[in-house]
Amino acid sequence: MEDSYKTISAVAEGLYTEKRSKFIAIAIPVRTVADVRSQLETYQKKYYDARHLCYAYMLGPERTDFRANDNGEPSGTAGKPILGQINSNGLTDILVIVVRYFGGIKLGTSGLIVAYRTAAAEAIAAATVVERTVDEEIDIMFEYPFMNDVMRIVKEEEPAIVGQGYDTDCTMRLRIRRSLMPRLRDRLEKVGSLRIV
């Protein structure tokens, strides 16, 4: 079970020129389709005078949510080569936009594919790639006398404490890497009175 993935830590740009056409590529970290839409809106306003604004994105640790858009370029000449660069770098939670300013000379389909692929590759190469873990959360509830037992497990297994409360019962929300969750859950279930909510 994969529990880590690669993404980029911040926005990065690349530039490619071919026969006076200028291709500006922007790689942007995103989490959701809503993030993608809002970034696209921002860049469409910023580059309102560009001939084409093509893009591709990949979302989620499983890398199953993706899309490529040619934005008026011949089918498969822009979005697909951009997506190809995201895939060949094994990235997710990323949007790559390539803005094209037409230079007056047609590039042909193979020329376009090379241009969009190269521009996307430049932006990705300029980005800082980071590895993130796929984490899961667990909510637990227990009586106060068991606090020491729970805290010992937390200290040894090292989950992040996302939230906690102390009313009649103690509650805690823990976050830990997916592959480590079964062991944490197993140890917690052995603590008297503890309930996983």
JSON list of C-alpha atoms in Angstrom, two decimals:
[
{"chain": "A", "resi": 1, "resn": "MET", "atom": "CA", "xyz": [0.00, 0.00, 0.00]},
{"chain": "A", "resi": 2, "resn": "GLU", "atom": "CA", "xyz": [1.57, 3.27, -1.16]},
{"chain": "A", "resi": 3, "resn": "ASP", "atom": "CA", "xyz": [1.52, 5.88, 1.56]},
{"chain": "A", "resi": 4, "resn": "SER", "atom": "CA", "xyz": [3.70, 8.59, 0.10]},
{"chain": "A", "resi": 5, "resn": "TYR", "atom": "CA", "xyz": [3.54, 10.72, -3.02]},
{"chain": "A", "resi": 6, "resn": "LYS", "atom": "CA", "xyz": [5.53, 13.42, -4.77]},
{"chain": "A", "resi": 7, "resn": "THR", "atom": "CA", "xyz": [4.30, 16.95, -5.38]},
{"chain": "A", "resi": 8, "resn": "ILE", "atom": "CA", "xyz": [5.78, 20.44, -5.61]},
{"chain": "A", "resi": 9, "resn": "SER", "atom": "CA", "xyz": [6.13, 22.83, -2.69]},
{"chain": "A", "resi": 10, "resn": "ALA", "atom": "CA", "xyz": [5.56, 26.16, -4.47]},
{"chain": "A", "resi": 11, "resn": "VAL", "atom": "CA", "xyz": [4.73, 27.80, -7.79]},
{"chain": "A", "resi": 12, "resn": "ALA", "atom": "CA", "xyz": [7.52, 27.55, -10.40]},
{"chain": "A", "resi": 13, "resn": "GLU", "atom": "CA", "xyz": [7.82, 28.88, -13.94]},
{"chain": "A", "resi": 14, "resn": "GLY", "atom": "CA", "xyz": [9.49, 27.85, -17.17]},
{"chain": "A", "resi": 15, "resn": "LEU", "atom": "CA", "xyz": [9.83, 29.49, -20.57]},
{"chain": "A", "resi": 16, "resn": "TYR", "atom": "CA", "xyz": [10.28, 28.10, -24.06]},
{"chain": "A", "resi": 17, "resn": "THR", "atom": "CA", "xyz": [10.38, 30.00, -27.36]},
{"chain": "A", "resi": 18, "resn": "GLU", "atom": "CA", "xyz": [10.05, 28.51, -30.82]},
{"chain": "A", "resi": 19, "resn": "LYS", "atom": "CA", "xyz": [9.76, 30.47, -34.09]},
{"chain": "A", "resi": 20, "resn": "ARG", "atom": "CA", "xyz": [8.79, 33.65, -32.21]},
{"chain": "A", "resi": 21, "resn": "SER", "atom": "CA", "xyz": [5.99, 31.83, -30.31]},
{"chain": "A", "resi": 22, "resn": "LYS", "atom": "CA", "xyz": [6.44, 32.19, -26.57]},
{"chain": "A", "resi": 23, "resn": "PHE", "atom": "CA", "xyz": [5.36, 29.41, -24.19]},
{"chain": "A", "resi": 24, "resn": "ILE", "atom": "CA", "xyz": [5.18, 30.41, -20.52]},
{"chain": "A", "resi": 25, "resn": "ALA", "atom": "CA", "xyz": [4.71, 27.43, -18.21]},
{"chain": "A", "resi": 26, "resn": "ILE", "atom": "CA", "xyz": [3.55, 27.65, -14.60]},
{"chain": "A", "resi": 27, "resn": "ALA", "atom": "CA", "xyz": [3.59, 24.65, -12.23]},
{"chain": "A", "resi": 28, "resn": "ILE", "atom": "CA", "xyz": [1.25, 25.16, -9.26]},
{"chain": "A", "resi": 29, "resn": "PRO", "atom": "CA", "xyz": [0.62, 22.98, -6.19]},
{"chain": "A", "resi": 30, "resn": "VAL", "atom": "CA", "xyz": [-3.14, 22.25, -5.86]},
{"chain": "A", "resi": 31, "resn": "ARG", "atom": "CA", "xyz": [-5.25, 19.96, -3.67]},
{"chain": "A", "resi": 32, "resn": "THR", "atom": "CA", "xyz": [-8.75, 19.98, -5.20]},
{"chain": "A", "resi": 33, "resn": "VAL", "atom": "CA", "xyz": [-10.60, 20.62, -8.46]},
{"chain": "A", "resi": 34, "resn": "ALA", "atom": "CA", "xyz": [-11.82, 23.88, -6.85]},
{"chain": "A", "resi": 35, "resn": "ASP", "atom": "CA", "xyz": [-8.14, 24.91, -6.40]},
{"chain": "A", "resi": 36, "resn": "VAL", "atom": "CA", "xyz": [-7.54, 24.09, -10.07]},
{"chain": "A", "resi": 37, "resn": "ARG", "atom": "CA", "xyz": [-10.52, 26.22, -11.18]},
{"chain": "A", "resi": 38, "resn": "SER", "atom": "CA", "xyz": [-9.49, 29.20, -9.08]},
{"chain": "A", "resi": 39, "resn": "GLN", "atom": "CA", "xyz": [-5.88, 29.05, -10.34]},
{"chain": "A", "resi": 40, "resn": "LEU", "atom": "CA", "xyz": [-7.08, 28.80, -13.95]},
{"chain": "A", "resi": 41, "resn": "GLU", "atom": "CA", "xyz": [-9.29, 31.86, -13.42]},
{"chain": "A", "resi": 42, "resn": "THR", "atom": "CA", "xyz": [-6.36, 33.81, -11.97]},
{"chain": "A", "resi": 43, "resn": "TYR", "atom": "CA", "xyz": [-4.04, 32.99, -14.85]},
{"chain": "A", "resi": 44, "resn": "GLN", "atom": "CA", "xyz": [-6.72, 33.52, -17.52]},
{"chain": "A", "resi": 45, "resn": "LYS", "atom": "CA", "xyz": [-7.11, 37.08, -16.18]},
{"chain": "A", "resi": 46, "resn": "LYS", "atom": "CA", "xyz": [-3.34, 37.59, -15.95]},
{"chain": "A", "resi": 47, "resn": "TYR", "atom": "CA", "xyz": [-2.71, 36.37, -19.51]},
{"chain": "A", "resi": 48, "resn": "TYR", "atom": "CA", "xyz": [-6.00, 37.58, -21.01]},
{"chain": "A", "resi": 49, "resn": "ASP", "atom": "CA", "xyz": [-4.21, 38.59, -24.25]},
{"chain": "A", "resi": 50, "resn": "ALA", "atom": "CA", "xyz": [-2.62, 35.17, -24.90]},
{"chain": "A", "resi": 51, "resn": "ARG", "atom": "CA", "xyz": [-3.79, 33.03, -27.83]},
{"chain": "A", "resi": 52, "resn": "HIS", "atom": "CA", "xyz": [-3.99, 29.77, -25.81]},
{"chain": "A", "resi": 53, "resn": "LEU", "atom": "CA", "xyz": [-3.95, 28.78, -22.14]},
{"chain": "A", "resi": 54, "resn": "CYS", "atom": "CA", "xyz": [-3.52, 24.99, -22.08]},
{"chain": "A", "resi": 55, "resn": "TYR", "atom": "CA", "xyz": [-3.19, 22.89, -18.94]},
{"chain": "A", "resi": 56, "resn": "ALA", "atom": "CA", "xyz": [-3.14, 19.51, -17.26]},
{"chain": "A", "resi": 57, "resn": "TYR", "atom": "CA", "xyz": [-3.55, 18.50, -13.65]},
{"chain": "A", "resi": 58, "resn": "MET", "atom": "CA", "xyz": [-3.20, 15.41, -11.47]},
{"chain": "A", "resi": 59, "resn": "LEU", "atom": "CA", "xyz": [-4.82, 15.08, -8.03]},
{"chain": "A", "resi": 60, "resn": "GLY", "atom": "CA", "xyz": [-4.73, 12.67, -5.10]},
{"chain": "A", "resi": 61, "resn": "PRO", "atom": "CA", "xyz": [-2.13, 10.23, -3.80]},
{"chain": "A", "resi": 62, "resn": "GLU", "atom": "CA", "xyz": [-3.60, 7.46, -6.00]},
{"chain": "A", "resi": 63, "resn": "ARG", "atom": "CA", "xyz": [-3.10, 9.73, -9.06]},
{"chain": "A", "resi": 64, "resn": "THR", "atom": "CA", "xyz": [-6.50, 8.75, -10.53]},
{"chain": "A", "resi": 65, "resn": "ASP", "atom": "CA", "xyz": [-8.05, 12.23, -10.84]},
{"chain": "A", "resi": 66, "resn": "PHE", "atom": "CA", "xyz": [-6.54, 14.06, -13.83]},
{"chain": "A", "resi": 67, "resn": "ARG", "atom": "CA", "xyz": [-7.43, 16.12, -16.87]},
{"chain": "A", "resi": 68, "resn": "ALA", "atom": "CA", "xyz": [-5.70, 17.62, -19.91]},
{"chain": "A", "resi": 69, "resn": "ASN", "atom": "CA", "xyz": [-7.03, 20.57, -21.93]},
{"chain": "A", "resi": 70, "resn": "ASP", "atom": "CA", "xyz": [-5.82, 21.75, -25.36]},
{"chain": "A", "resi": 71, "resn": "ASN", "atom": "CA", "xyz": [-7.75, 25.07, -25.24]},
{"chain": "A", "resi": 72, "resn": "GLY", "atom": "CA", "xyz": [-8.16, 25.40, -29.00]},
{"chain": "A", "resi": 73, "resn": "GLU", "atom": "CA", "xyz": [-4.85, 23.88, -30.06]},
{"chain": "A", "resi": 74, "resn": "PRO", "atom": "CA", "xyz": [-5.12, 20.79, -32.33]},
{"chain": "A", "resi": 75, "resn": "SER", "atom": "CA", "xyz": [-6.33, 17.81, -30.27]},
{"chain": "A", "resi": 76, "resn": "GLY", "atom": "CA", "xyz": [-3.60, 16.09, -28.25]},
{"chain": "A", "resi": 77, "resn": "THR", "atom": "CA", "xyz": [-0.88, 18.67, -29.01]},
{"chain": "A", "resi": 78, "resn": "ALA", "atom": "CA", "xyz": [-0.94, 20.62, -25.71]},
{"chain": "A", "resi": 79, "resn": "GLY", "atom": "CA", "xyz": [-2.75, 19.10, -22.71]},
{"chain": "A", "resi": 80, "resn": "LYS", "atom": "CA", "xyz": [-1.48, 15.56, -23.33]},
{"chain": "A", "resi": 81, "resn": "PRO", "atom": "CA", "xyz": [2.23, 16.50, -23.56]},
{"chain": "A", "resi": 82, "resn": "ILE", "atom": "CA", "xyz": [1.83, 18.61, -20.38]},
{"chain": "A", "resi": 83, "resn": "LEU", "atom": "CA", "xyz": [0.17, 15.67, -18.57]},
{"chain": "A", "resi": 84, "resn": "GLY", "atom": "CA", "xyz": [2.95, 13.45, -19.92]},
{"chain": "A", "resi": 85, "resn": "GLN", "atom": "CA", "xyz": [5.51, 15.57, -18.07]},
{"chain": "A", "resi": 86, "resn": "ILE", "atom": "CA", "xyz": [3.51, 15.38, -14.82]},
{"chain": "A", "resi": 87, "resn": "ASN", "atom": "CA", "xyz": [3.39, 11.57, -15.24]},
{"chain": "A", "resi": 88, "resn": "SER", "atom": "CA", "xyz": [7.02, 11.08, -16.17]},
{"chain": "A", "resi": 89, "resn": "ASN", "atom": "CA", "xyz": [7.99, 12.96, -13.00]},
{"chain": "A", "resi": 90, "resn": "GLY", "atom": "CA", "xyz": [5.52, 10.88, -10.94]},
{"chain": "A", "resi": 91, "resn": "LEU", "atom": "CA", "xyz": [3.86, 14.00, -9.50]},
{"chain": "A", "resi": 92, "resn": "THR", "atom": "CA", "xyz": [0.38, 14.64, -8.11]},
{"chain": "A", "resi": 93, "resn": "ASP", "atom": "CA", "xyz": [-1.53, 17.54, -6.53]},
{"chain": "A", "resi": 94, "resn": "ILE", "atom": "CA", "xyz": [-0.15, 19.67, -9.35]},
{"chain": "A", "resi": 95, "resn": "LEU", "atom": "CA", "xyz": [-1.53, 21.90, -12.09]},
{"chain": "A", "resi": 96, "resn": "VAL", "atom": "CA", "xyz": [0.69, 22.88, -15.02]},
{"chain": "A", "resi": 97, "resn": "ILE", "atom": "CA", "xyz": [-0.53, 25.73, -17.20]},
{"chain": "A", "resi": 98, "resn": "VAL", "atom": "CA", "xyz": [1.21, 26.64, -20.46]},
{"chain": "A", "resi": 99, "resn": "VAL", "atom": "CA", "xyz": [0.35, 30.04, -21.93]},
{"chain": "A", "resi": 100, "resn": "ARG", "atom": "CA", "xyz": [1.12, 30.52, -25.62]},
{"chain": "A", "resi": 101, "resn": "TYR", "atom": "CA", "xyz": [1.72, 33.82, -27.32]},
{"chain": "A", "resi": 102, "resn": "PHE", "atom": "CA", "xyz": [1.58, 33.16, -31.08]},
{"chain": "A", "resi": 103, "resn": "GLY", "atom": "CA", "xyz": [4.60, 34.41, -32.98]},
{"chain": "A", "resi": 104, "resn": "GLY", "atom": "CA", "xyz": [3.06, 34.41, -36.45]},
{"chain": "A", "resi": 105, "resn": "ILE", "atom": "CA", "xyz": [4.67, 31.19, -37.69]},
{"chain": "A", "resi": 106, "resn": "LYS", "atom": "CA", "xyz": [2.75, 27.90, -37.47]},
{"chain": "A", "resi": 107, "resn": "LEU", "atom": "CA", "xyz": [4.66, 25.13, -35.66]},
{"chain": "A", "resi": 108, "resn": "GLY", "atom": "CA", "xyz": [2.71, 22.12, -36.95]},
{"chain": "A", "resi": 109, "resn": "THR", "atom": "CA", "xyz": [1.43, 19.36, -34.65]},
{"chain": "A", "resi": 110, "resn": "SER", "atom": "CA", "xyz": [4.83, 17.81, -33.88]},
{"chain": "A", "resi": 111, "resn": "GLY", "atom": "CA", "xyz": [6.28, 21.29, -33.22]},
{"chain": "A", "resi": 112, "resn": "LEU", "atom": "CA", "xyz": [3.42, 22.09, -30.82]},
{"chain": "A", "resi": 113, "resn": "ILE", "atom": "CA", "xyz": [3.83, 18.81, -28.95]},
{"chain": "A", "resi": 114, "resn": "VAL", "atom": "CA", "xyz": [7.56, 19.47, -28.48]},
{"chain": "A", "resi": 115, "resn": "ALA", "atom": "CA", "xyz": [6.92, 23.08, -27.41]},
{"chain": "A", "resi": 116, "resn": "TYR", "atom": "CA", "xyz": [4.24, 22.27, -24.81]},
{"chain": "A", "resi": 117, "resn": "ARG", "atom": "CA", "xyz": [6.19, 19.27, -23.49]},
{"chain": "A", "resi": 118, "resn": "THR", "atom": "CA", "xyz": [9.42, 21.29, -23.20]},
{"chain": "A", "resi": 119, "resn": "ALA", "atom": "CA", "xyz": [7.73, 24.29, -21.54]},
{"chain": "A", "resi": 120, "resn": "ALA", "atom": "CA", "xyz": [6.01, 22.01, -18.99]},
{"chain": "A", "resi": 121, "resn": "ALA", "atom": "CA", "xyz": [9.31, 20.19, -18.34]},
{"chain": "A", "resi": 122, "resn": "GLU", "atom": "CA", "xyz": [11.05, 23.56, -17.72]},
{"chain": "A", "resi": 123, "resn": "ALA", "atom": "CA", "xyz": [8.45, 24.60, -15.11]},
{"chain": "A", "resi": 124, "resn": "ILE", "atom": "CA", "xyz": [8.62, 21.22, -13.34]},
{"chain": "A", "resi": 125, "resn": "ALA", "atom": "CA", "xyz": [12.45, 21.29, -13.41]},
{"chain": "A", "resi": 126, "resn": "ALA", "atom": "CA", "xyz": [12.34, 24.74, -11.75]},
{"chain": "A", "resi": 127, "resn": "ALA", "atom": "CA", "xyz": [10.01, 23.47, -8.99]},
{"chain": "A", "resi": 128, "resn": "THR", "atom": "CA", "xyz": [11.05, 22.00, -5.67]},
{"chain": "A", "resi": 129, "resn": "VAL", "atom": "CA", "xyz": [9.71, 18.42, -5.56]},
{"chain": "A", "resi": 130, "resn": "VAL", "atom": "CA", "xyz": [8.75, 17.20, -2.09]},
{"chain": "A", "resi": 131, "resn": "GLU", "atom": "CA", "xyz": [7.61, 13.84, -0.79]},
{"chain": "A", "resi": 132, "resn": "ARG", "atom": "CA", "xyz": [4.49, 13.84, 1.37]},
{"chain": "A", "resi": 133, "resn": "THR", "atom": "CA", "xyz": [2.92, 11.02, 3.31]},
{"chain": "A", "resi": 134, "resn": "VAL", "atom": "CA", "xyz": [-0.65, 9.82, 3.00]},
{"chain": "A", "resi": 135, "resn": "ASP", "atom": "CA", "xyz": [-2.01, 10.22, 6.51]},
{"chain": "A", "resi": 136, "resn": "GLU", "atom": "CA", "xyz": [-5.09, 8.89, 8.24]},
{"chain": "A", "resi": 137, "resn": "GLU", "atom": "CA", "xyz": [-6.85, 10.23, 11.34]},
{"chain": "A", "resi": 138, "resn": "ILE", "atom": "CA", "xyz": [-8.41, 8.39, 14.25]},
{"chain": "A", "resi": 139, "resn": "ASP", "atom": "CA", "xyz": [-10.67, 9.74, 17.03]},
{"chain": "A", "resi": 140, "resn": "ILE", "atom": "CA", "xyz": [-10.40, 8.13, 20.43]},
{"chain": "A", "resi": 141, "resn": "MET", "atom": "CA", "xyz": [-12.32, 8.53, 23.68]},
{"chain": "A", "resi": 142, "resn": "PHE", "atom": "CA", "xyz": [-11.15, 7.28, 27.05]},
{"chain": "A", "resi": 143, "resn": "GLU", "atom": "CA", "xyz": [-11.51, 7.83, 30.79]},
{"chain": "A", "resi": 144, "resn": "TYR", "atom": "CA", "xyz": [-9.02, 10.13, 32.48]},
{"chain": "A", "resi": 145, "resn": "PRO", "atom": "CA", "xyz": [-7.22, 7.37, 34.51]},
{"chain": "A", "resi": 146, "resn": "PHE", "atom": "CA", "xyz": [-5.98, 5.88, 31.20]},
{"chain": "A", "resi": 147, "resn": "MET", "atom": "CA", "xyz": [-4.29, 9.13, 30.10]},
{"chain": "A", "resi": 148, "resn": "ASN", "atom": "CA", "xyz": [-0.77, 7.84, 30.93]},
{"chain": "A", "resi": 149, "resn": "ASP", "atom": "CA", "xyz": [-1.30, 4.63, 28.91]},
{"chain": "A", "resi": 150, "resn": "VAL", "atom": "CA", "xyz": [-2.54, 6.61, 25.90]},
{"chain": "A", "resi": 151, "resn": "MET", "atom": "CA", "xyz": [0.26, 9.18, 26.15]},
{"chain": "A", "resi": 152, "resn": "ARG", "atom": "CA", "xyz": [2.89, 6.43, 26.33]},
{"chain": "A", "resi": 153, "resn": "ILE", "atom": "CA", "xyz": [1.55, 4.94, 23.06]},
{"chain": "A", "resi": 154, "resn": "VAL", "atom": "CA", "xyz": [1.44, 8.42, 21.49]},
{"chain": "A", "resi": 155, "resn": "LYS", "atom": "CA", "xyz": [5.05, 9.03, 22.54]},
{"chain": "A", "resi": 156, "resn": "GLU", "atom": "CA", "xyz": [6.24, 5.69, 21.14]},
{"chain": "A", "resi": 157, "resn": "GLU", "atom": "CA", "xyz": [4.21, 5.61, 17.89]},
{"chain": "A", "resi": 158, "resn": "GLU", "atom": "CA", "xyz": [4.59, 9.37, 17.25]},
{"chain": "A", "resi": 159, "resn": "PRO", "atom": "CA", "xyz": [1.24, 10.30, 15.67]},
{"chain": "A", "resi": 160, "resn": "ALA", "atom": "CA", "xyz": [0.44, 14.02, 15.45]},
{"chain": "A", "resi": 161, "resn": "ILE", "atom": "CA", "xyz": [-2.15, 15.16, 18.02]},
{"chain": "A", "resi": 162, "resn": "VAL", "atom": "CA", "xyz": [-4.60, 17.11, 15.86]},
{"chain": "A", "resi": 163, "resn": "GLY", "atom": "CA", "xyz": [-7.07, 17.91, 18.63]},
{"chain": "A", "resi": 164, "resn": "GLN", "atom": "CA", "xyz": [-7.95, 17.01, 22.18]},
{"chain": "A", "resi": 165, "resn": "GLY", "atom": "CA", "xyz": [-10.64, 17.69, 24.73]},
{"chain": "A", "resi": 166, "resn": "TYR", "atom": "CA", "xyz": [-11.19, 16.94, 28.40]},
{"chain": "A", "resi": 167, "resn": "ASP", "atom": "CA", "xyz": [-14.82, 16.75, 29.53]},
{"chain": "A", "resi": 168, "resn": "THR", "atom": "CA", "xyz": [-16.23, 13.78, 31.42]},
{"chain": "A", "resi": 169, "resn": "ASP", "atom": "CA", "xyz": [-14.15, 11.69, 29.05]},
{"chain": "A", "resi": 170, "resn": "CYS", "atom": "CA", "xyz": [-10.91, 12.59, 27.32]},
{"chain": "A", "resi": 171, "resn": "THR", "atom": "CA", "xyz": [-11.04, 12.80, 23.54]},
{"chain": "A", "resi": 172, "resn": "MET", "atom": "CA", "xyz": [-8.15, 12.94, 21.14]},
{"chain": "A", "resi": 173, "resn": "ARG", "atom": "CA", "xyz": [-7.75, 13.06, 17.37]},
{"chain": "A", "resi": 174, "resn": "LEU", "atom": "CA", "xyz": [-4.50, 11.54, 16.09]},
{"chain": "A", "resi": 175, "resn": "ARG", "atom": "CA", "xyz": [-2.99, 11.65, 12.61]},
{"chain": "A", "resi": 176, "resn": "ILE", "atom": "CA", "xyz": [-0.38, 9.18, 11.39]},
{"chain": "A", "resi": 177, "resn": "ARG", "atom": "CA", "xyz": [1.05, 7.82, 8.15]},
{"chain": "A", "resi": 178, "resn": "ARG", "atom": "CA", "xyz": [-1.31, 5.27, 6.57]},
{"chain": "A", "resi": 179, "resn": "SER", "atom": "CA", "xyz": [1.10, 2.32, 6.84]},
{"chain": "A", "resi": 180, "resn": "LEU", "atom": "CA", "xyz": [1.57, 2.93, 10.59]},
{"chain": "A", "resi": 181, "resn": "MET", "atom": "CA", "xyz": [-2.17, 3.23, 11.41]},
{"chain": "A", "resi": 182, "resn": "PRO", "atom": "CA", "xyz": [-2.93, -0.51, 11.92]},
{"chain": "A", "resi": 183, "resn": "ARG", "atom": "CA", "xyz": [-0.26, -0.80, 14.61]},
{"chain": "A", "resi": 184, "resn": "LEU", "atom": "CA", "xyz": [-1.36, 2.41, 16.37]},
{"chain": "A", "resi": 185, "resn": "ARG", "atom": "CA", "xyz": [-5.02, 1.29, 16.28]},
{"chain": "A", "resi": 186, "resn": "ASP", "atom": "CA", "xyz": [-4.06, -2.18, 17.56]},
{"chain": "A", "resi": 187, "resn": "ARG", "atom": "CA", "xyz": [-2.14, -0.76, 20.53]},
{"chain": "A", "resi": 188, "resn": "LEU", "atom": "CA", "xyz": [-4.86, 1.75, 21.41]},
{"chain": "A", "resi": 189, "resn": "GLU", "atom": "CA", "xyz": [-7.57, -0.92, 21.34]},
{"chain": "A", "resi": 190, "resn": "LYS", "atom": "CA", "xyz": [-5.75, -2.71, 24.19]},
{"chain": "A", "resi": 191, "resn": "VAL", "atom": "CA", "xyz": [-6.12, 0.30, 26.51]},
{"chain": "A", "resi": 192, "resn": "GLY", "atom": "CA", "xyz": [-8.99, -0.27, 29.02]},
{"chain": "A", "resi": 193, "resn": "SER", "atom": "CA", "xyz": [-12.20, 1.78, 28.43]},
{"chain": "A", "resi": 194, "resn": "LEU", "atom": "CA", "xyz": [-10.77, 3.33, 25.24]},
{"chain": "A", "resi": 195, "resn": "ARG", "atom": "CA", "xyz": [-13.22, 3.63, 22.35]},
{"chain": "A", "resi": 196, "resn": "ILE", "atom": "CA", "xyz": [-12.35, 4.43, 18.76]},
{"chain": "A", "resi": 197, "resn": "VAL", "atom": "CA", "xyz": [-15.08, 6.79, 17.60]}
]
